[in-house]
């Protein structure tokens, strides 16, 4: 299976014919990366000058915008640089939203935007703990931000001004990953779920879904034997291209590259065209019991990350 599904879109309105739109959503939900080789997010000369790791707070991996509050964090530059970065991230947020809305119109009413990020730190050689090391294959799951079964959809654009591709690797299908790791993950009690929330380790109660996803994420990254033995595909994602992927489903690693923009969206699993492909469905089938917290007054995503 070719992991990349190329789609010929060259503008951020994302207009495609009906057949292409069907193919795009089928590929996306079946764990492919929708690759838009001609979709460039153009930066002005002034903005290109902002592409420096020196402007990123060394304690952070990236500069990020909360598109709901309009606030940017992780910047150590001057006030004008902060404003320019904020404008750049706002513009990327709007473009990524327009793209997803047009390419996947059935998602439109259900999207919750997460953060908009600029990563200017070279991926290779970025020292970090194994849990934060995105150069190891993993599926996305965030320890502080339980998603309760919601999907993590991400739009990326390589804005490298020096012609440098972003090198990714992808691994096995989600169900193969799950079959490998689920048997070794102990469950968690309802009391433990509440305690994590009470002590503010998580922003909302951690569902069983999040418990298993986070364990899969951590155990994949921790096992050197797994990382070395699993069959991988290496992808070269060139500058001036963009790609869209369910990073909770697709096993991925960023190996090298510098200067990428990224927009995260959350989506309820109930709006998928192919619900049987979701990590939630796969895990519930394997474990034979429900994994999400039901009857909550509000979705965990109304508070996620912010
Ligand atoms: C990741 O989502 O693991 C990192 C992606 C990237 O920085 O290219
Ligand atoms: Fe990731």
PDB file of C-alpha atoms and ligand atoms in Angstrom:
ATOM      1  CA  UNK A   1       0.000   0.000   0.000  1.00  0.00           C
ATOM      2  CA  UNK A   2       1.347   3.357  -0.949  1.00  0.00           C
ATOM      3  CA  UNK A   3       1.033   5.492   2.167  1.00  0.00           C
ATOM      4  CA  UNK A   4       0.836   8.772   0.249  1.00  0.00           C
ATOM      5  CA  UNK A   5      -2.348   9.690  -1.588  1.00  0.00           C
ATOM      6  CA  UNK A   6      -1.382  12.577  -3.884  1.00  0.00           C
ATOM      7  CA  UNK A   7      -4.144  15.057  -4.640  1.00  0.00           C
ATOM      8  CA  UNK A   8      -3.703  17.841  -7.172  1.00  0.00           C
ATOM      9  CA  UNK A   9      -4.768  20.932  -5.240  1.00  0.00           C
ATOM     10  CA  UNK A  10      -2.848  24.138  -5.751  1.00  0.00           C
ATOM     11  CA  UNK A  11      -4.904  26.618  -3.757  1.00  0.00           C
ATOM     12  CA  UNK A  12      -6.071  26.833  -0.164  1.00  0.00           C
ATOM     13  CA  UNK A  13      -9.746  26.846  -1.136  1.00  0.00           C
ATOM     14  CA  UNK A  14      -9.167  23.128  -1.740  1.00  0.00           C
ATOM     15  CA  UNK A  15     -11.713  22.757  -4.543  1.00  0.00           C
ATOM     16  CA  UNK A  16     -11.670  19.321  -6.180  1.00  0.00           C
ATOM     17  CA  UNK A  17     -14.221  17.334  -8.185  1.00  0.00           C
ATOM     18  CA  UNK A  18     -16.548  14.923  -6.468  1.00  0.00           C
ATOM     19  CA  UNK A  19     -14.620  11.798  -7.392  1.00  0.00           C
ATOM     20  CA  UNK A  20     -11.355  13.226  -6.051  1.00  0.00           C
ATOM     21  CA  UNK A  21     -13.093  14.308  -2.828  1.00  0.00           C
ATOM     22  CA  UNK A  22     -14.392  10.738  -2.318  1.00  0.00           C
ATOM     23  CA  UNK A  23     -10.931   9.322  -2.880  1.00  0.00           C
ATOM     24  CA  UNK A  24      -9.401  11.850  -0.503  1.00  0.00           C
ATOM     25  CA  UNK A  25     -11.699  11.004   2.406  1.00  0.00           C
ATOM     26  CA  UNK A  26     -11.423   7.270   1.783  1.00  0.00           C
ATOM     27  CA  UNK A  27      -7.625   7.484   1.833  1.00  0.00           C
ATOM     28  CA  UNK A  28      -7.492   9.790   4.842  1.00  0.00           C
ATOM     29  CA  UNK A  29      -9.763   7.641   7.000  1.00  0.00           C
ATOM     30  CA  UNK A  30      -8.005   4.444   5.906  1.00  0.00           C
ATOM     31  CA  UNK A  31      -4.702   5.669   7.297  1.00  0.00           C
ATOM     32  CA  UNK A  32      -3.046   7.272   4.304  1.00  0.00           C
ATOM     33  CA  UNK A  33      -1.441  10.684   4.166  1.00  0.00           C
ATOM     34  CA  UNK A  34      -3.291  13.027   1.819  1.00  0.00           C
ATOM     35  CA  UNK A  35      -0.340  14.613   0.077  1.00  0.00           C
ATOM     36  CA  UNK A  36      -0.752  17.956  -1.682  1.00  0.00           C
ATOM     37  CA  UNK A  37       2.534  18.333  -3.586  1.00  0.00           C
ATOM     38  CA  UNK A  38       1.492  21.610  -5.212  1.00  0.00           C
ATOM     39  CA  UNK A  39      -0.004  23.284  -2.174  1.00  0.00           C
ATOM     40  CA  UNK A  40       2.489  25.898  -1.070  1.00  0.00           C
ATOM     41  CA  UNK A  41       1.969  28.157   1.917  1.00  0.00           C
ATOM     42  CA  UNK A  42       3.840  31.221   0.701  1.00  0.00           C
ATOM     43  CA  UNK A  43       5.745  33.394   3.173  1.00  0.00           C
ATOM     44  CA  UNK A  44       6.806  36.992   2.595  1.00  0.00           C
ATOM     45  CA  UNK A  45      10.504  37.920   2.788  1.00  0.00           C
ATOM     46  CA  UNK A  46       9.900  39.385   6.249  1.00  0.00           C
ATOM     47  CA  UNK A  47       8.241  36.175   7.362  1.00  0.00           C
ATOM     48  CA  UNK A  48      11.110  34.086   6.011  1.00  0.00           C
ATOM     49  CA  UNK A  49      13.362  36.054   8.336  1.00  0.00           C
ATOM     50  CA  UNK A  50      11.306  34.736  11.257  1.00  0.00           C
ATOM     51  CA  UNK A  51      12.289  31.160  10.450  1.00  0.00           C
ATOM     52  CA  UNK A  52      14.941  30.945  13.090  1.00  0.00           C
ATOM     53  CA  UNK A  53      15.174  28.551  16.027  1.00  0.00           C
ATOM     54  CA  UNK A  54      16.542  31.520  17.997  1.00  0.00           C
ATOM     55  CA  UNK A  55      12.963  32.864  18.230  1.00  0.00           C
ATOM     56  CA  UNK A  56      11.651  29.668  19.816  1.00  0.00           C
ATOM     57  CA  UNK A  57      11.801  29.435  23.592  1.00  0.00           C
ATOM     58  CA  UNK A  58      14.442  26.718  24.177  1.00  0.00           C
ATOM     59  CA  UNK A  59      12.102  25.031  26.675  1.00  0.00           C
ATOM     60  CA  UNK A  60       9.487  24.496  23.927  1.00  0.00           C
ATOM     61  CA  UNK A  61       9.577  22.405  20.777  1.00  0.00           C
ATOM     62  CA  UNK A  62       7.687  25.047  18.809  1.00  0.00           C
ATOM     63  CA  UNK A  63       5.909  28.372  18.643  1.00  0.00           C
ATOM     64  CA  UNK A  64       2.166  27.950  18.935  1.00  0.00           C
ATOM     65  CA  UNK A  65      -1.041  29.905  18.605  1.00  0.00           C
ATOM     66  CA  UNK A  66      -4.265  29.219  20.429  1.00  0.00           C
ATOM     67  CA  UNK A  67      -6.617  30.210  17.593  1.00  0.00           C
ATOM     68  CA  UNK A  68      -9.507  30.708  20.050  1.00  0.00           C
ATOM     69  CA  UNK A  69      -7.770  33.255  22.269  1.00  0.00           C
ATOM     70  CA  UNK A  70      -5.456  34.574  19.528  1.00  0.00           C
ATOM     71  CA  UNK A  71      -2.467  34.259  21.893  1.00  0.00           C
ATOM     72  CA  UNK A  72       0.896  32.928  20.795  1.00  0.00           C
ATOM     73  CA  UNK A  73       3.360  31.219  23.100  1.00  0.00           C
ATOM     74  CA  UNK A  74       6.889  29.880  22.883  1.00  0.00           C
ATOM     75  CA  UNK A  75       8.346  33.028  21.262  1.00  0.00           C
ATOM     76  CA  UNK A  76      11.403  34.777  22.679  1.00  0.00           C
ATOM     77  CA  UNK A  77      11.676  37.482  19.978  1.00  0.00           C
ATOM     78  CA  UNK A  78      11.004  41.234  20.080  1.00  0.00           C
ATOM     79  CA  UNK A  79       7.483  42.684  20.209  1.00  0.00           C
ATOM     80  CA  UNK A  80       7.336  43.270  16.405  1.00  0.00           C
ATOM     81  CA  UNK A  81       8.584  39.721  15.786  1.00  0.00           C
ATOM     82  CA  UNK A  82       5.904  38.387  18.136  1.00  0.00           C
ATOM     83  CA  UNK A  83       3.245  40.289  16.206  1.00  0.00           C
ATOM     84  CA  UNK A  84       4.540  39.050  12.858  1.00  0.00           C
ATOM     85  CA  UNK A  85       4.627  35.461  14.092  1.00  0.00           C
ATOM     86  CA  UNK A  86       1.143  35.813  15.491  1.00  0.00           C
ATOM     87  CA  UNK A  87      -0.107  37.096  12.115  1.00  0.00           C
ATOM     88  CA  UNK A  88       1.641  34.285  10.279  1.00  0.00           C
ATOM     89  CA  UNK A  89       0.105  31.628  12.523  1.00  0.00           C
ATOM     90  CA  UNK A  90      -3.360  33.226  12.303  1.00  0.00           C
ATOM     91  CA  UNK A  91      -3.100  33.177   8.518  1.00  0.00           C
ATOM     92  CA  UNK A  92      -2.020  29.535   8.511  1.00  0.00           C
ATOM     93  CA  UNK A  93      -4.903  28.664  10.827  1.00  0.00           C
ATOM     94  CA  UNK A  94      -7.396  30.290   8.447  1.00  0.00           C
ATOM     95  CA  UNK A  95      -5.888  28.643   5.369  1.00  0.00           C
ATOM     96  CA  UNK A  96      -5.778  25.173   6.952  1.00  0.00           C
ATOM     97  CA  UNK A  97      -9.381  25.557   8.118  1.00  0.00           C
ATOM     98  CA  UNK A  98     -10.551  26.636   4.640  1.00  0.00           C
ATOM     99  CA  UNK A  99      -8.691  23.703   3.086  1.00  0.00           C
ATOM    100  CA  UNK A 100     -10.191  21.064   5.385  1.00  0.00           C
ATOM    101  CA  UNK A 101     -13.666  22.593   5.115  1.00  0.00           C
ATOM    102  CA  UNK A 102     -13.597  22.384   1.335  1.00  0.00           C
ATOM    103  CA  UNK A 103     -11.769  19.098   0.899  1.00  0.00           C
ATOM    104  CA  UNK A 104     -13.819  17.337   3.597  1.00  0.00           C
ATOM    105  CA  UNK A 105     -17.122  19.284   3.704  1.00  0.00           C
ATOM    106  CA  UNK A 106     -18.878  16.696   5.880  1.00  0.00           C
ATOM    107  CA  UNK A 107     -16.385  17.450   8.686  1.00  0.00           C
ATOM    108  CA  UNK A 108     -17.042  21.182   8.587  1.00  0.00           C
ATOM    109  CA  UNK A 109     -19.619  21.512  11.371  1.00  0.00           C
ATOM    110  CA  UNK A 110     -17.715  19.158  13.665  1.00  0.00           C
ATOM    111  CA  UNK A 111     -14.174  20.498  13.615  1.00  0.00           C
ATOM    112  CA  UNK A 112     -12.601  21.903  16.750  1.00  0.00           C
ATOM    113  CA  UNK A 113      -9.339  23.674  16.056  1.00  0.00           C
ATOM    114  CA  UNK A 114      -6.432  22.887  18.348  1.00  0.00           C
ATOM    115  CA  UNK A 115      -3.172  24.771  18.256  1.00  0.00           C
ATOM    116  CA  UNK A 116      -1.432  26.179  15.205  1.00  0.00           C
ATOM    117  CA  UNK A 117       2.317  25.553  15.364  1.00  0.00           C
ATOM    118  CA  UNK A 118       5.534  26.627  13.716  1.00  0.00           C
ATOM    119  CA  UNK A 119       8.482  24.279  14.201  1.00  0.00           C
ATOM    120  CA  UNK A 120      11.762  25.928  13.320  1.00  0.00           C
ATOM    121  CA  UNK A 121      14.054  23.657  15.303  1.00  0.00           C
ATOM    122  CA  UNK A 122      15.876  21.044  13.192  1.00  0.00           C
ATOM    123  CA  UNK A 123      14.314  17.667  13.964  1.00  0.00           C
ATOM    124  CA  UNK A 124      17.447  15.531  13.840  1.00  0.00           C
ATOM    125  CA  UNK A 125      19.610  15.792  16.917  1.00  0.00           C
ATOM    126  CA  UNK A 126      16.887  17.548  18.918  1.00  0.00           C
ATOM    127  CA  UNK A 127      17.561  16.095  22.332  1.00  0.00           C
ATOM    128  CA  UNK A 128      14.541  15.080  24.372  1.00  0.00           C
ATOM    129  CA  UNK A 129      13.137  12.345  26.571  1.00  0.00           C
ATOM    130  CA  UNK A 130      11.929   9.262  24.720  1.00  0.00           C
ATOM    131  CA  UNK A 131       8.278  10.238  25.258  1.00  0.00           C
ATOM    132  CA  UNK A 132       8.858  13.562  23.493  1.00  0.00           C
ATOM    133  CA  UNK A 133      11.097  12.110  20.807  1.00  0.00           C
ATOM    134  CA  UNK A 134       9.052  12.366  17.619  1.00  0.00           C
ATOM    135  CA  UNK A 135      11.840  10.767  15.602  1.00  0.00           C
ATOM    136  CA  UNK A 136      10.622   7.442  16.993  1.00  0.00           C
ATOM    137  CA  UNK A 137       7.556   5.884  15.380  1.00  0.00           C
ATOM    138  CA  UNK A 138       4.375   6.639  17.321  1.00  0.00           C
ATOM    139  CA  UNK A 139       0.692   7.432  17.103  1.00  0.00           C
ATOM    140  CA  UNK A 140      -0.230  10.779  18.649  1.00  0.00           C
ATOM    141  CA  UNK A 141      -1.663  10.916  22.168  1.00  0.00           C
ATOM    142  CA  UNK A 142      -1.082  13.746  24.633  1.00  0.00           C
ATOM    143  CA  UNK A 143      -0.687  13.053  28.326  1.00  0.00           C
ATOM    144  CA  UNK A 144      -2.277  16.312  29.543  1.00  0.00           C
ATOM    145  CA  UNK A 145      -5.032  16.489  26.938  1.00  0.00           C
ATOM    146  CA  UNK A 146      -7.433  13.539  26.946  1.00  0.00           C
ATOM    147  CA  UNK A 147      -9.526  13.408  23.754  1.00  0.00           C
ATOM    148  CA  UNK A 148     -12.101  10.783  24.804  1.00  0.00           C
ATOM    149  CA  UNK A 149     -12.136   9.118  21.391  1.00  0.00           C
ATOM    150  CA  UNK A 150     -11.966  12.299  19.309  1.00  0.00           C
ATOM    151  CA  UNK A 151      -9.776  12.129  16.220  1.00  0.00           C
ATOM    152  CA  UNK A 152      -6.531  14.104  15.831  1.00  0.00           C
ATOM    153  CA  UNK A 153      -6.346  15.490  12.305  1.00  0.00           C
ATOM    154  CA  UNK A 154      -3.299  17.520  11.310  1.00  0.00           C
ATOM    155  CA  UNK A 155      -2.436  19.715   8.364  1.00  0.00           C
ATOM    156  CA  UNK A 156       1.285  20.269   7.718  1.00  0.00           C
ATOM    157  CA  UNK A 157       3.109  22.581   5.296  1.00  0.00           C
ATOM    158  CA  UNK A 158       6.821  22.475   4.677  1.00  0.00           C
ATOM    159  CA  UNK A 159       7.915  26.126   4.495  1.00  0.00           C
ATOM    160  CA  UNK A 160      11.659  25.471   4.382  1.00  0.00           C
ATOM    161  CA  UNK A 161      13.224  28.309   2.329  1.00  0.00           C
ATOM    162  CA  UNK A 162      16.420  26.374   1.535  1.00  0.00           C
ATOM    163  CA  UNK A 163      14.888  23.533  -0.455  1.00  0.00           C
ATOM    164  CA  UNK A 164      15.113  21.027   2.403  1.00  0.00           C
ATOM    165  CA  UNK A 165      12.520  18.246   2.545  1.00  0.00           C
ATOM    166  CA  UNK A 166      10.996  17.006   5.783  1.00  0.00           C
ATOM    167  CA  UNK A 167      11.798  13.341   6.162  1.00  0.00           C
ATOM    168  CA  UNK A 168       9.163  11.186   7.820  1.00  0.00           C
ATOM    169  CA  UNK A 169       8.849   7.497   8.385  1.00  0.00           C
ATOM    170  CA  UNK A 170       5.621   5.575   8.700  1.00  0.00           C
ATOM    171  CA  UNK A 171       5.152   2.158  10.272  1.00  0.00           C
ATOM    172  CA  UNK A 172       2.449  -0.477  10.560  1.00  0.00           C
ATOM    173  CA  UNK A 173      -1.320  -0.013  10.324  1.00  0.00           C
ATOM    174  CA  UNK A 174      -3.112   1.037  13.504  1.00  0.00           C
ATOM    175  CA  UNK A 175      -4.699  -2.365  14.031  1.00  0.00           C
ATOM    176  CA  UNK A 176      -1.299  -4.090  13.745  1.00  0.00           C
ATOM    177  CA  UNK A 177       0.204  -1.625  16.244  1.00  0.00           C
ATOM    178  CA  UNK A 178      -2.736  -2.155  18.606  1.00  0.00           C
ATOM    179  CA  UNK A 179      -2.485  -5.959  18.386  1.00  0.00           C
ATOM    180  CA  UNK A 180       1.176  -5.732  19.272  1.00  0.00           C
ATOM    181  CA  UNK A 181       0.887  -3.420  22.298  1.00  0.00           C
ATOM    182  CA  UNK A 182      -2.604  -3.816  23.809  1.00  0.00           C
ATOM    183  CA  UNK A 183      -1.927  -7.223  25.440  1.00  0.00           C
ATOM    184  CA  UNK A 184       0.837  -5.710  27.596  1.00  0.00           C
ATOM    185  CA  UNK A 185      -1.129  -2.649  28.819  1.00  0.00           C
ATOM    186  CA  UNK A 186      -2.825  -2.969  32.227  1.00  0.00           C
ATOM    187  CA  UNK A 187      -6.206  -1.247  32.548  1.00  0.00           C
ATOM    188  CA  UNK A 188      -6.942   1.715  34.836  1.00  0.00           C
ATOM    189  CA  UNK A 189      -9.743   2.055  37.371  1.00  0.00           C
ATOM    190  CA  UNK A 190     -12.418   4.756  37.390  1.00  0.00           C
ATOM    191  CA  UNK A 191     -10.903   6.043  40.644  1.00  0.00           C
ATOM    192  CA  UNK A 192      -7.479   6.455  39.046  1.00  0.00           C
ATOM    193  CA  UNK A 193      -9.085   8.294  36.110  1.00  0.00           C
ATOM    194  CA  UNK A 194     -10.692  10.799  38.487  1.00  0.00           C
ATOM    195  CA  UNK A 195      -7.527  11.210  40.579  1.00  0.00           C
ATOM    196  CA  UNK A 196      -5.464  12.206  37.553  1.00  0.00           C
ATOM    197  CA  UNK A 197      -8.001  14.931  36.903  1.00  0.00           C
ATOM    198  CA  UNK A 198      -8.297  15.969  40.543  1.00  0.00           C
ATOM    199  CA  UNK A 199      -4.560  16.489  40.790  1.00  0.00           C
ATOM    200  CA  UNK A 200      -4.667  18.386  37.496  1.00  0.00           C
ATOM    201  CA  UNK A 201      -2.346  15.932  35.769  1.00  0.00           C
ATOM    202  CA  UNK A 202      -4.947  15.853  33.025  1.00  0.00           C
ATOM    203  CA  UNK A 203      -7.145  18.811  32.036  1.00  0.00           C
ATOM    204  CA  UNK A 204     -10.253  16.603  31.946  1.00  0.00           C
ATOM    205  CA  UNK A 205     -10.777  13.049  33.242  1.00  0.00           C
ATOM    206  CA  UNK A 206      -8.654  10.542  31.348  1.00  0.00           C
ATOM    207  CA  UNK A 207     -10.889   8.057  29.567  1.00  0.00           C
ATOM    208  CA  UNK A 208      -9.894   4.442  29.052  1.00  0.00           C
ATOM    209  CA  UNK A 209      -9.431   5.390  25.410  1.00  0.00           C
ATOM    210  CA  UNK A 210      -6.787   7.942  26.380  1.00  0.00           C
ATOM    211  CA  UNK A 211      -5.208   5.526  28.820  1.00  0.00           C
ATOM    212  CA  UNK A 212      -4.694   2.920  26.105  1.00  0.00           C
ATOM    213  CA  UNK A 213      -3.667   5.421  23.422  1.00  0.00           C
ATOM    214  CA  UNK A 214      -1.103   7.076  25.678  1.00  0.00           C
ATOM    215  CA  UNK A 215       0.304   3.697  26.656  1.00  0.00           C
ATOM    216  CA  UNK A 216       0.567   2.663  23.010  1.00  0.00           C
ATOM    217  CA  UNK A 217       2.324   5.975  22.234  1.00  0.00           C
ATOM    218  CA  UNK A 218       4.788   5.622  25.112  1.00  0.00           C
ATOM    219  CA  UNK A 219       5.474   1.923  24.649  1.00  0.00           C
ATOM    220  CA  UNK A 220       6.076   2.296  20.921  1.00  0.00           C
ATOM    221  CA  UNK A 221       8.623   5.039  21.577  1.00  0.00           C
ATOM    222  CA  UNK A 222      10.234   3.283  24.528  1.00  0.00           C
ATOM    223  CA  UNK A 223      10.950  -0.014  22.780  1.00  0.00           C
ATOM    224  CA  UNK A 224      14.206   0.262  20.865  1.00  0.00           C
ATOM    225  CA  UNK A 225      13.681  -3.310  19.667  1.00  0.00           C
ATOM    226  CA  UNK A 226      10.308  -2.329  18.187  1.00  0.00           C
ATOM    227  CA  UNK A 227      11.708   0.801  16.575  1.00  0.00           C
ATOM    228  CA  UNK A 228      14.538  -1.161  14.986  1.00  0.00           C
ATOM    229  CA  UNK A 229      12.596  -4.191  13.808  1.00  0.00           C
ATOM    230  CA  UNK A 230       9.315  -2.724  12.550  1.00  0.00           C
ATOM    231  CA  UNK A 231       8.953  -2.323   8.790  1.00  0.00           C
ATOM    232  CA  UNK A 232       9.131   1.348   7.866  1.00  0.00           C
ATOM    233  CA  UNK A 233       8.523   3.490   4.834  1.00  0.00           C
ATOM    234  CA  UNK A 234      10.616   6.633   4.428  1.00  0.00           C
ATOM    235  CA  UNK A 235       8.893   9.679   2.947  1.00  0.00           C
ATOM    236  CA  UNK A 236      10.420  12.859   1.632  1.00  0.00           C
ATOM    237  CA  UNK A 237       7.977  15.725   2.030  1.00  0.00           C
ATOM    238  CA  UNK A 238       9.364  18.553  -0.063  1.00  0.00           C
ATOM    239  CA  UNK A 239       9.297  22.279   0.588  1.00  0.00           C
ATOM    240  CA  UNK A 240       6.257  24.059  -0.873  1.00  0.00           C
ATOM    241  CA  UNK A 241       4.106  20.986  -0.255  1.00  0.00           C
ATOM    242  CA  UNK A 242       1.410  20.227   2.320  1.00  0.00           C
ATOM    243  CA  UNK A 243      -0.103  17.061   3.757  1.00  0.00           C
ATOM    244  CA  UNK A 244      -3.063  16.025   5.892  1.00  0.00           C
ATOM    245  CA  UNK A 245      -3.057  13.016   8.194  1.00  0.00           C
ATOM    246  CA  UNK A 246      -4.843  11.407  11.130  1.00  0.00           C
ATOM    247  CA  UNK A 247      -1.826  11.262  13.426  1.00  0.00           C
ATOM    248  CA  UNK A 248      -3.743   9.280  16.084  1.00  0.00           C
ATOM    249  CA  UNK A 249      -4.001   6.463  13.523  1.00  0.00           C
ATOM    250  CA  UNK A 250      -0.941   6.624  11.293  1.00  0.00           C
ATOM    251  CA  UNK A 251       2.286   5.444  12.918  1.00  0.00           C
ATOM    252  CA  UNK A 252       4.741   8.223  12.056  1.00  0.00           C
ATOM    253  CA  UNK A 253       8.125   9.680  12.935  1.00  0.00           C
ATOM    254  CA  UNK A 254       9.782  12.940  11.899  1.00  0.00           C
ATOM    255  CA  UNK A 255      13.405  12.076  11.100  1.00  0.00           C
ATOM    256  CA  UNK A 256      14.832  15.334   9.821  1.00  0.00           C
ATOM    257  CA  UNK A 257      13.863  18.707   8.427  1.00  0.00           C
ATOM    258  CA  UNK A 258      13.309  22.240   9.571  1.00  0.00           C
ATOM    259  CA  UNK A 259      10.525  24.807   9.271  1.00  0.00           C
ATOM    260  CA  UNK A 260       7.104  23.279   9.154  1.00  0.00           C
ATOM    261  CA  UNK A 261       3.705  24.757   9.930  1.00  0.00           C
ATOM    262  CA  UNK A 262       1.050  22.578  11.473  1.00  0.00           C
ATOM    263  CA  UNK A 263      -2.613  22.945  12.376  1.00  0.00           C
ATOM    264  CA  UNK A 264      -4.318  20.415  14.653  1.00  0.00           C
ATOM    265  CA  UNK A 265      -8.056  19.702  14.503  1.00  0.00           C
ATOM    266  CA  UNK A 266     -10.180  17.450  16.686  1.00  0.00           C
ATOM    267  CA  UNK A 267     -13.207  15.598  15.359  1.00  0.00           C
ATOM    268  CA  UNK A 268     -15.795  13.313  16.947  1.00  0.00           C
ATOM    269  CA  UNK A 269     -15.366   9.716  15.739  1.00  0.00           C
ATOM    270  CA  UNK A 270     -19.106   9.605  15.016  1.00  0.00           C
ATOM    271  CA  UNK A 271     -18.710  11.798  11.913  1.00  0.00           C
ATOM    272  CA  UNK A 272     -16.276   9.470  10.146  1.00  0.00           C
ATOM    273  CA  UNK A 273     -17.338   8.011   6.788  1.00  0.00           C
ATOM    274  CA  UNK A 274     -15.641   4.730   7.698  1.00  0.00           C
ATOM    275  CA  UNK A 275     -16.103   4.451  11.488  1.00  0.00           C
ATOM    276  CA  UNK A 276     -14.576   0.956  11.558  1.00  0.00           C
ATOM    277  CA  UNK A 277     -11.180   2.494  10.723  1.00  0.00           C
ATOM    278  CA  UNK A 278     -10.996   4.689  13.849  1.00  0.00           C
ATOM    279  CA  UNK A 279      -8.600   3.858  16.690  1.00  0.00           C
ATOM    280  CA  UNK A 280     -11.640   3.917  19.013  1.00  0.00           C
ATOM    281  CA  UNK A 281     -13.464   1.245  17.021  1.00  0.00           C
ATOM    282  CA  UNK A 282     -10.346  -0.905  16.677  1.00  0.00           C
ATOM    283  CA  UNK A 283      -9.559  -0.747  20.407  1.00  0.00           C
ATOM    284  CA  UNK A 284     -13.160  -1.351  21.519  1.00  0.00           C
ATOM    285  CA  UNK A 285     -13.353  -4.387  19.221  1.00  0.00           C
ATOM    286  CA  UNK A 286     -10.150  -5.773  20.706  1.00  0.00           C
ATOM    287  CA  UNK A 287     -10.972  -5.036  24.341  1.00  0.00           C
ATOM    288  CA  UNK A 288     -14.703  -5.788  24.061  1.00  0.00           C
ATOM    289  CA  UNK A 289     -15.874  -2.896  26.173  1.00  0.00           C
ATOM    290  CA  UNK A 290     -16.606   0.822  25.784  1.00  0.00           C
ATOM    291  CA  UNK A 291     -13.610   3.112  26.266  1.00  0.00           C
ATOM    292  CA  UNK A 292     -15.080   6.605  26.302  1.00  0.00           C
ATOM    293  CA  UNK A 293     -16.736   8.588  29.079  1.00  0.00           C
ATOM    294  CA  UNK A 294     -20.405   8.969  28.153  1.00  0.00           C
ATOM    295  CA  UNK A 295     -23.052  11.522  29.128  1.00  0.00           C
ATOM    296  CA  UNK A 296     -20.595  14.250  29.821  1.00  0.00           C
ATOM    297  CA  UNK A 297     -22.095  17.697  29.957  1.00  0.00           C
ATOM    298  CA  UNK A 298     -19.581  18.947  27.489  1.00  0.00           C
ATOM    299  CA  UNK A 299     -17.117  17.480  25.126  1.00  0.00           C
ATOM    300  CA  UNK A 300     -13.562  17.241  26.491  1.00  0.00           C
ATOM    301  CA  UNK A 301     -12.539  19.194  23.450  1.00  0.00           C
ATOM    302  CA  UNK A 302     -14.245  22.352  24.608  1.00  0.00           C
ATOM    303  CA  UNK A 303     -11.469  22.677  27.159  1.00  0.00           C
ATOM    304  CA  UNK A 304      -8.701  20.708  25.475  1.00  0.00           C
ATOM    305  CA  UNK A 305      -5.342  22.406  25.287  1.00  0.00           C
ATOM    306  CA  UNK A 306      -6.599  25.844  26.242  1.00  0.00           C
TER     307      UNK A 306
HETATM  308  C1  LIG B   1       4.947  14.538  14.896  1.00  0.00           C
HETATM  309  O1  LIG B   1       3.727  14.793  14.792  1.00  0.00           O
HETATM  310  O2  LIG B   1       5.292  13.530  15.468  1.00  0.00           O
HETATM  311  C2  LIG B   1       5.999  15.476  14.359  1.00  0.00           C
HETATM  312  C3  LIG B   1       5.704  15.895  12.998  1.00  0.00           C
HETATM  313  C4  LIG B   1       6.723  16.868  12.448  1.00  0.00           C
HETATM  314  O3  LIG B   1       7.278  17.670  13.208  1.00  0.00           O
HETATM  315  O4  LIG B   1       6.963  16.853  11.240  1.00  0.00           O
HETATM  316 FE1  LIG B   2       3.357  12.823  16.220  1.00  0.00          FE
END
